């Protein structure tokens, strides 16, 4: 429950109320004295052009939640070490939590910037629980926001945003091919298939496959052959257009998707825009942040 001060007289008291209202998210139960901080967690990228996408997402959070400190963290140690060698430091999850604690945050809202709840999201949740255990009493609450695709409503919103970004009215028929990441263990395969079905409901010329998941390039190429189109647009179904987009998808090597499609006789256009570049995607993440009631410091409620 959010409690307002009993009396407001000067500008300092009014500023305090505005600050508290800005940081009081729907669905929370913390008090008016709790300062909130936000930790955005992505896998990370060492590609400067792709990093600007994450900068835009962080800016969107700072605009949505004025007065609340926002920290971006990368989970990939390899990427963080590579950036460190170039003089750029991006915090790990633990370092990000340390920053928010030093900033005085008592309530932390962690937002996964993953596309689906696969291996990386599971590792994020485990890391948060271990950090909480190692620092008892540091925070009053730690909420975890779910990844981009969690529900049918999410899939529909993502499809609308992506199609609105890539499809132009009056353009000649062309296939839109989206590359997802996927995982060899099969985590999130069903979520990917659900997203694929939602896209196809809206546009039958959308084709999707993964780098490592169950739906392969060859599966996609077989479906594409039945469409009888010759022009294809390639884009990543990943948050940023990083190494996979620039090499596996659009690279000049013979085994890239672009090269294989050209060899099959298709006219290929490559668009290096990650999902984070698509207007409206950040709104879905922000909604997940606001809606989360999953306080990792409390035992799950049982019926």
Coordinates of N, CA and C in Angstrom, one line a residue, residues 50 73 202:
X50 N 25.2 -2.5 -32.0 CA 24.1 -3.3 -31.3 C 23.9 -2.7 -29.9
X73 N 23.0 -4.5 -16.9 CA 24.0 -5.6 -16.6 C 24.0 -6.6 -17.7
X202 N -1.0 -13.6 -38.7 CA -1.1 -12.2 -39.2 C -0.5 -12.0 -40.6

